Amino acid sequence: MDLEPSNQSQNPQHFPLSLFTRRDLRFALSFFGVLVCSIAILNVFIPFDSQFVSRLGSLYSQILPEVHKPSSSLVTCDYSYGRWVRDKNHPPQLYSESCPFLDPGFRCSQSGRKDEDYRQWRWQPAGCDLLRFNASDFLERSRNGRIVFAGDSIGRNQWESLLCMLAEAVANKSRIYEVNGNPITKHKGFLSMRFQDYNLTVEYYRAPFLVPVGHPFQNAPSQVRTTIKLDQFHWFSKHWVGADVLIFSAGHWWNEDKTVRIGCYFEEAGKVNLTMDVMEAFRRSLQTWKTWVLKNLDPQRTHVFFRSYSPVHYRQLPPSLA
């Protein structure tokens, strides 16, 4: 992925490139892209349950290494530290719902949504301001690269949003195509969109748990219909090695409704555990994810992002309509 400054002119007053290292630019560009994709698909903002957040934070603290905030003298800005702010002057959209890469179900206005307040939120880092998203510059800096989204439908939403955002800078949309000729539809496989003029692929792999789901072993208990293999990583992962940016998305499928209540139990070392708590199973799956990342990815080549639960994005409906 070419991260050298593009040929497009930049106003140094707004974009002091001299302050950034090569890795700073790559990190900032990737993080900014994921943030903008997130806000493009956000719905109604409803706070998390505080007890749930506390429990989830405890879970991650057991898995992820402790990160110390670096000295301000060593970095220009920590883009990951900030908050969402409402900004009525923020441009309402970066693409329209006529984008050919959107699933029909993700076209909010065409599906009947009347309000647009959810478009007025933007990410505000604590110590600096983010630049306005520039699709042409993003494409130029990402030339000869691979951006991969892997996980659940939240990741797919972000993937579709990024495709539409980048497509705005491509005059001839026929120069953007799925490498295997597959249509942009909901499916159980993967899609790889190529921006031909930039030799860039933006890919999505559907793996809601990030670990594989399969049939139970012979003579398993009758209530076991499928098992989630916590100690194995998804077979799609062989395609993720070597990506320049890799965004993992998992969490929303780790609940009882999508697991034990439909006969999907947890398996380790060839044995099914009928009593394991879902959050404990999620924790163990993340240990498998962590092991795979450390073993297979080059931190000098691949920037890894992991996003999990997001705020609930369903309106409170009366029982008669629920």
Short mmCIF file of C-alpha atoms in Angstrom, two decimals:
data_model
loop_
_atom_site.label_atom_id
_atom_site.label_comp_id
_atom_site.label_asym_id
_atom_site.label_seq_id
_atom_site.Cartn_x
_atom_site.Cartn_y
_atom_site.Cartn_z
CA MET A 1 0.00 0.00 0.00
CA ASP A 2 1.53 3.27 -1.10
CA LEU A 3 1.42 5.74 1.76
CA GLU A 4 3.55 8.47 0.29
CA PRO A 5 1.81 11.82 -0.19
CA SER A 6 -0.37 11.91 -3.27
CA ASN A 7 0.22 14.29 -6.15
CA GLN A 8 -2.81 16.29 -5.13
CA SER A 9 -1.96 19.59 -3.54
CA GLN A 10 -2.45 19.85 0.18
CA ASN A 11 -2.80 22.97 2.27
CA PRO A 12 0.01 22.64 4.82
CA GLN A 13 -1.87 24.81 7.22
CA HIS A 14 -4.52 22.09 7.53
CA PHE A 15 -2.42 18.98 6.93
CA PRO A 16 1.09 19.21 8.38
CA LEU A 17 2.54 16.08 6.77
CA SER A 18 5.96 16.82 8.19
CA LEU A 19 4.67 16.01 11.66
CA PHE A 20 3.74 12.44 10.71
CA THR A 21 5.85 9.36 10.22
CA ARG A 22 4.97 6.77 7.59
CA ARG A 23 3.31 4.55 10.20
CA ASP A 24 1.48 7.54 11.72
CA LEU A 25 -0.09 8.24 8.33
CA ARG A 26 -1.09 4.65 7.79
CA PHE A 27 -2.64 4.36 11.24
CA ALA A 28 -4.47 7.68 11.03
CA LEU A 29 -5.81 6.93 7.56
CA SER A 30 -7.07 3.49 8.51
CA PHE A 31 -8.58 4.59 11.82
CA PHE A 32 -10.28 7.56 10.18
CA GLY A 33 -11.79 5.32 7.50
CA VAL A 34 -13.27 2.95 10.08
CA LEU A 35 -14.66 5.88 12.08
CA VAL A 36 -16.37 7.46 9.10
CA CYS A 37 -17.80 4.08 8.05
CA SER A 38 -19.20 3.70 11.55
CA ILE A 39 -21.01 7.02 11.55
CA ALA A 40 -22.38 6.35 8.08
CA ILE A 41 -24.33 3.34 9.41
CA LEU A 42 -25.18 4.46 12.94
CA ASN A 43 -28.87 4.47 13.78
CA VAL A 44 -30.49 5.65 17.02
CA PHE A 45 -27.97 6.21 19.81
CA ILE A 46 -29.01 4.39 22.98
CA PRO A 47 -26.51 4.04 25.86
CA PHE A 48 -25.23 0.65 26.92
CA ASP A 49 -26.41 -0.91 30.12
CA SER A 50 -23.71 0.11 32.62
CA GLN A 51 -23.38 -3.35 34.16
CA PHE A 52 -22.97 -4.89 30.72
CA VAL A 53 -20.25 -2.40 29.77
CA SER A 54 -18.44 -3.05 33.03
CA ARG A 55 -18.52 -6.80 32.42
CA LEU A 56 -17.40 -6.45 28.82
CA GLY A 57 -14.55 -4.15 29.81
CA SER A 58 -13.42 -6.70 32.38
CA LEU A 59 -13.48 -9.39 29.70
CA TYR A 60 -11.28 -7.40 27.32
CA SER A 61 -8.86 -6.45 30.09
CA GLN A 62 -8.13 -10.15 30.60
CA ILE A 63 -7.35 -10.69 26.92
CA LEU A 64 -5.81 -7.58 25.46
CA PRO A 65 -2.42 -6.32 26.64
CA GLU A 66 -2.34 -3.24 28.81
CA VAL A 67 -1.83 -0.14 26.72
CA HIS A 68 -0.13 2.83 28.35
CA LYS A 69 -0.98 6.24 26.99
CA PRO A 70 2.20 7.56 25.37
CA SER A 71 3.75 10.83 26.36
CA SER A 72 2.38 13.81 24.47
CA SER A 73 5.92 14.59 23.40
CA LEU A 74 6.09 11.31 21.44
CA VAL A 75 2.89 11.58 19.42
CA THR A 76 1.03 14.25 17.52
CA CYS A 77 -2.47 13.08 18.40
CA ASP A 78 -4.20 9.98 19.72
CA TYR A 79 -7.10 9.63 17.29
CA SER A 80 -8.63 6.79 19.31
CA TYR A 81 -9.18 8.98 22.37
CA GLY A 82 -12.21 11.24 22.05
CA ARG A 83 -15.98 11.29 21.84
CA TRP A 84 -18.92 11.54 19.46
CA VAL A 85 -20.27 15.09 19.18
CA ARG A 86 -23.38 16.42 17.51
CA ASP A 87 -22.54 18.92 14.79
CA LYS A 88 -25.37 20.40 12.72
CA ASN A 89 -22.83 21.98 10.38
CA HIS A 90 -21.27 18.60 9.62
CA PRO A 91 -21.91 17.60 5.97
CA PRO A 92 -24.87 15.20 6.14
CA GLN A 93 -23.60 12.52 3.80
CA LEU A 94 -20.60 11.32 1.85
CA TYR A 95 -22.64 9.31 -0.67
CA SER A 96 -26.27 8.76 -1.62
CA GLU A 97 -28.45 5.67 -1.35
CA SER A 98 -28.16 5.27 -5.11
CA CYS A 99 -24.71 3.77 -4.48
CA PRO A 100 -24.70 0.38 -6.27
CA PHE A 101 -22.83 -1.30 -3.42
CA LEU A 102 -25.57 -0.95 -0.79
CA ASP A 103 -27.87 -3.82 0.12
CA PRO A 104 -31.53 -2.78 -0.19
CA GLY A 105 -32.07 -3.34 3.54
CA PHE A 106 -29.36 -0.80 4.37
CA ARG A 107 -30.96 2.04 2.39
CA CYS A 108 -32.54 3.82 5.34
CA SER A 109 -34.42 6.61 3.56
CA GLN A 110 -35.70 4.35 0.80
CA SER A 111 -36.91 1.94 3.50
CA GLY A 112 -39.04 4.66 5.08
CA ARG A 113 -36.81 6.48 7.56
CA LYS A 114 -37.76 10.16 7.70
CA ASP A 115 -35.28 11.75 10.11
CA GLU A 116 -31.65 12.51 9.34
CA ASP A 117 -30.44 13.55 12.79
CA TYR A 118 -28.24 10.48 13.00
CA ARG A 119 -26.12 11.93 10.20
CA GLN A 120 -25.08 14.89 12.35
CA TRP A 121 -22.63 13.06 14.57
CA ARG A 122 -18.86 13.12 14.10
CA TRP A 123 -15.86 11.83 15.99
CA GLN A 124 -13.89 14.45 17.90
CA PRO A 125 -10.42 13.40 19.15
CA ALA A 126 -9.44 14.92 22.47
CA GLY A 127 -6.28 16.64 21.28
CA CYS A 128 -6.80 17.51 17.62
CA ASP A 129 -9.27 17.70 14.75
CA LEU A 130 -9.81 15.13 12.03
CA LEU A 131 -9.60 16.13 8.42
CA ARG A 132 -12.62 16.01 6.17
CA PHE A 133 -12.68 12.62 4.42
CA ASN A 134 -11.02 12.87 1.01
CA ALA A 135 -11.85 9.85 -1.16
CA SER A 136 -9.34 10.69 -3.89
CA ASP A 137 -6.51 11.05 -1.42
CA PHE A 138 -7.53 7.88 0.41
CA LEU A 139 -7.46 5.92 -2.85
CA GLU A 140 -4.10 7.33 -3.84
CA ARG A 141 -2.52 6.49 -0.50
CA SER A 142 -4.05 3.00 -0.58
CA ARG A 143 -2.74 2.20 -4.05
CA ASN A 144 -1.58 -1.44 -4.47
CA GLY A 145 -3.09 -2.37 -1.12
CA ARG A 146 -5.68 -4.62 0.54
CA ILE A 147 -8.27 -3.51 3.09
CA VAL A 148 -10.08 -6.45 4.69
CA PHE A 149 -13.22 -6.53 6.85
CA ALA A 150 -13.87 -9.85 8.61
CA GLY A 151 -16.73 -10.72 10.93
CA ASP A 152 -20.40 -9.94 11.40
CA SER A 153 -22.93 -7.69 9.67
CA ILE A 154 -21.67 -4.55 11.43
CA GLY A 155 -18.42 -5.08 9.58
CA ARG A 156 -20.35 -5.60 6.38
CA ASN A 157 -22.15 -2.28 6.94
CA GLN A 158 -18.78 -0.56 7.32
CA TRP A 159 -17.43 -2.33 4.24
CA GLU A 160 -20.37 -1.18 2.11
CA SER A 161 -20.07 2.37 3.43
CA LEU A 162 -16.36 2.53 2.64
CA LEU A 163 -17.01 1.24 -0.88
CA CYS A 164 -19.60 3.95 -1.47
CA MET A 165 -17.40 6.66 0.01
CA LEU A 166 -14.46 5.70 -2.20
CA ALA A 167 -16.62 5.23 -5.29
CA GLU A 168 -17.52 8.93 -5.18
CA ALA A 169 -13.99 9.67 -6.41
CA VAL A 170 -14.19 7.26 -9.36
CA ALA A 171 -15.88 8.71 -12.43
CA ASN A 172 -16.20 5.40 -14.28
CA LYS A 173 -17.92 3.03 -11.83
CA SER A 174 -17.31 0.10 -14.18
CA ARG A 175 -13.69 0.31 -13.04
CA ILE A 176 -14.91 -0.99 -9.66
CA TYR A 177 -15.91 -4.64 -9.76
CA GLU A 178 -16.10 -7.85 -7.74
CA VAL A 179 -13.07 -9.94 -8.67
CA ASN A 180 -15.07 -13.18 -8.98
CA GLY A 181 -18.06 -11.63 -10.71
CA ASN A 182 -20.35 -12.13 -7.71
CA PRO A 183 -23.28 -9.74 -7.14
CA ILE A 184 -23.40 -7.51 -4.06
CA THR A 185 -25.98 -9.45 -2.07
CA LYS A 186 -26.25 -10.92 1.39
CA HIS A 187 -24.51 -14.25 1.37
CA LYS A 188 -22.37 -16.59 3.46
CA GLY A 189 -19.08 -16.25 1.64
CA PHE A 190 -16.82 -13.34 0.81
CA LEU A 191 -16.66 -10.47 -1.62
CA SER A 192 -13.61 -8.65 -2.95
CA MET A 193 -14.13 -5.34 -4.71
CA ARG A 194 -11.29 -4.08 -6.88
CA PHE A 195 -10.66 -0.43 -7.66
CA GLN A 196 -8.88 -1.13 -10.92
CA ASP A 197 -7.27 2.26 -11.38
CA TYR A 198 -5.54 1.94 -8.01
CA ASN A 199 -4.94 -1.82 -7.86
CA LEU A 200 -6.75 -1.74 -4.52
CA THR A 201 -9.09 -4.40 -3.15
CA VAL A 202 -11.60 -3.77 -0.35
CA GLU A 203 -12.78 -7.15 0.90
CA TYR A 204 -15.44 -8.57 3.22
CA TYR A 205 -15.47 -12.05 4.75
CA ARG A 206 -18.55 -13.20 6.63
CA ALA A 207 -17.48 -14.91 9.86
CA PRO A 208 -19.85 -13.74 12.65
CA PHE A 209 -18.01 -15.61 15.43
CA LEU A 210 -14.50 -15.43 13.87
CA VAL A 211 -14.18 -19.06 14.93
CA PRO A 212 -15.84 -21.87 12.91
CA VAL A 213 -19.28 -23.36 13.44
CA GLY A 214 -19.74 -26.99 12.51
CA HIS A 215 -21.65 -30.20 13.06
CA PRO A 216 -21.28 -31.92 16.44
CA PHE A 217 -19.34 -35.11 16.81
CA GLN A 218 -21.06 -38.47 16.61
CA ASN A 219 -23.18 -39.43 19.65
CA ALA A 220 -23.34 -35.84 20.89
CA PRO A 221 -26.25 -35.00 23.24
CA SER A 222 -29.57 -34.70 21.39
CA GLN A 223 -29.97 -30.97 22.10
CA VAL A 224 -26.69 -30.17 20.32
CA ARG A 225 -27.41 -29.22 16.71
CA THR A 226 -24.19 -27.34 15.95
CA THR A 227 -21.04 -26.38 17.83
CA ILE A 228 -18.82 -23.32 17.91
CA LYS A 229 -15.22 -24.50 17.94
CA LEU A 230 -13.58 -22.08 20.37
CA ASP A 231 -10.03 -23.35 19.93
CA GLN A 232 -9.94 -23.07 16.13
CA PHE A 233 -9.83 -19.99 13.91
CA HIS A 234 -12.06 -19.51 10.88
CA TRP A 235 -10.85 -21.15 7.66
CA PHE A 236 -11.22 -17.83 5.82
CA SER A 237 -8.28 -16.55 7.86
CA LYS A 238 -5.77 -17.87 5.32
CA HIS A 239 -6.98 -15.08 3.03
CA TRP A 240 -6.38 -12.37 5.63
CA VAL A 241 -2.63 -12.78 5.98
CA GLY A 242 -0.76 -10.00 4.23
CA ALA A 243 -3.59 -7.46 4.26
CA ASP A 244 -2.51 -3.85 4.80
CA VAL A 245 -5.52 -3.07 7.00
CA LEU A 246 -7.54 -5.79 8.76
CA ILE A 247 -10.74 -4.87 10.61
CA PHE A 248 -12.30 -7.58 12.78
CA SER A 249 -15.93 -7.30 13.83
CA ALA A 250 -17.46 -9.70 16.38
CA GLY A 251 -19.70 -9.59 19.41
CA HIS A 252 -23.35 -9.27 18.40
CA TRP A 253 -23.72 -12.98 17.69
CA TRP A 254 -22.33 -13.90 21.10
CA ASN A 255 -25.66 -14.11 22.90
CA GLU A 256 -27.94 -16.93 24.01
CA ASP A 257 -30.50 -16.31 21.27
CA LYS A 258 -27.96 -17.08 18.56
CA THR A 259 -26.22 -19.92 20.41
CA VAL A 260 -27.54 -22.21 23.13
CA ARG A 261 -31.23 -21.42 22.65
CA ILE A 262 -31.07 -22.76 19.09
CA GLY A 263 -28.94 -25.77 20.00
CA CYS A 264 -25.56 -24.23 19.20
CA TYR A 265 -23.12 -25.11 21.99
CA PHE A 266 -19.42 -24.58 22.59
CA GLU A 267 -16.71 -27.08 21.74
CA GLU A 268 -13.05 -27.30 22.77
CA ALA A 269 -10.58 -30.10 22.10
CA GLY A 270 -13.37 -32.15 20.53
CA LYS A 271 -15.59 -31.96 23.63
CA VAL A 272 -18.91 -30.10 23.92
CA ASN A 273 -19.53 -28.03 27.03
CA LEU A 274 -23.27 -27.77 27.78
CA THR A 275 -22.91 -25.39 30.74
CA MET A 276 -20.40 -22.79 29.54
CA ASP A 277 -21.58 -19.18 29.80
CA VAL A 278 -21.75 -17.29 26.48
CA MET A 279 -19.45 -14.53 27.66
CA GLU A 280 -16.90 -17.08 28.82
CA ALA A 281 -17.10 -18.72 25.40
CA PHE A 282 -16.57 -15.31 23.77
CA ARG A 283 -13.54 -14.72 26.00
CA ARG A 284 -12.01 -18.03 24.94
CA SER A 285 -12.68 -17.34 21.28
CA LEU A 286 -10.83 -14.04 21.65
CA GLN A 287 -7.86 -15.88 23.08
CA THR A 288 -7.88 -17.96 19.88
CA TRP A 289 -8.13 -14.77 17.82
CA LYS A 290 -5.23 -13.19 19.76
CA THR A 291 -3.03 -16.26 19.26
CA TRP A 292 -3.72 -16.24 15.52
CA VAL A 293 -2.96 -12.53 15.16
CA LEU A 294 0.34 -12.76 17.03
CA LYS A 295 1.44 -15.84 15.08
CA ASN A 296 0.35 -14.93 11.55
CA LEU A 297 0.42 -11.15 11.12
CA ASP A 298 3.40 -8.89 10.63
CA PRO A 299 2.84 -5.75 12.73
CA GLN A 300 5.10 -3.82 10.36
CA ARG A 301 2.80 -4.73 7.44
CA THR A 302 -0.72 -5.10 8.79
CA HIS A 303 -2.70 -2.64 10.88
CA VAL A 304 -5.27 -4.54 12.96
CA PHE A 305 -8.51 -3.08 14.31
CA PHE A 306 -11.02 -4.94 16.48
CA ARG A 307 -14.52 -3.67 17.07
CA SER A 308 -17.10 -5.47 19.15
CA TYR A 309 -20.43 -4.45 20.62
CA SER A 310 -21.92 -1.15 19.45
CA PRO A 311 -24.80 0.79 21.03
CA VAL A 312 -28.23 -0.74 20.55
CA HIS A 313 -29.61 0.60 17.28
CA TYR A 314 -33.25 -0.44 17.46
CA ARG A 315 -36.07 1.83 18.48
CA GLN A 316 -38.16 0.96 21.53
CA LEU A 317 -41.38 -0.40 20.02
CA PRO A 318 -44.67 -1.09 21.80
CA PRO A 319 -45.34 -4.83 22.38
CA SER A 320 -47.98 -4.83 19.63
CA LEU A 321 -45.37 -3.83 17.04
CA ALA A 322 -42.31 -5.64 18.40
#
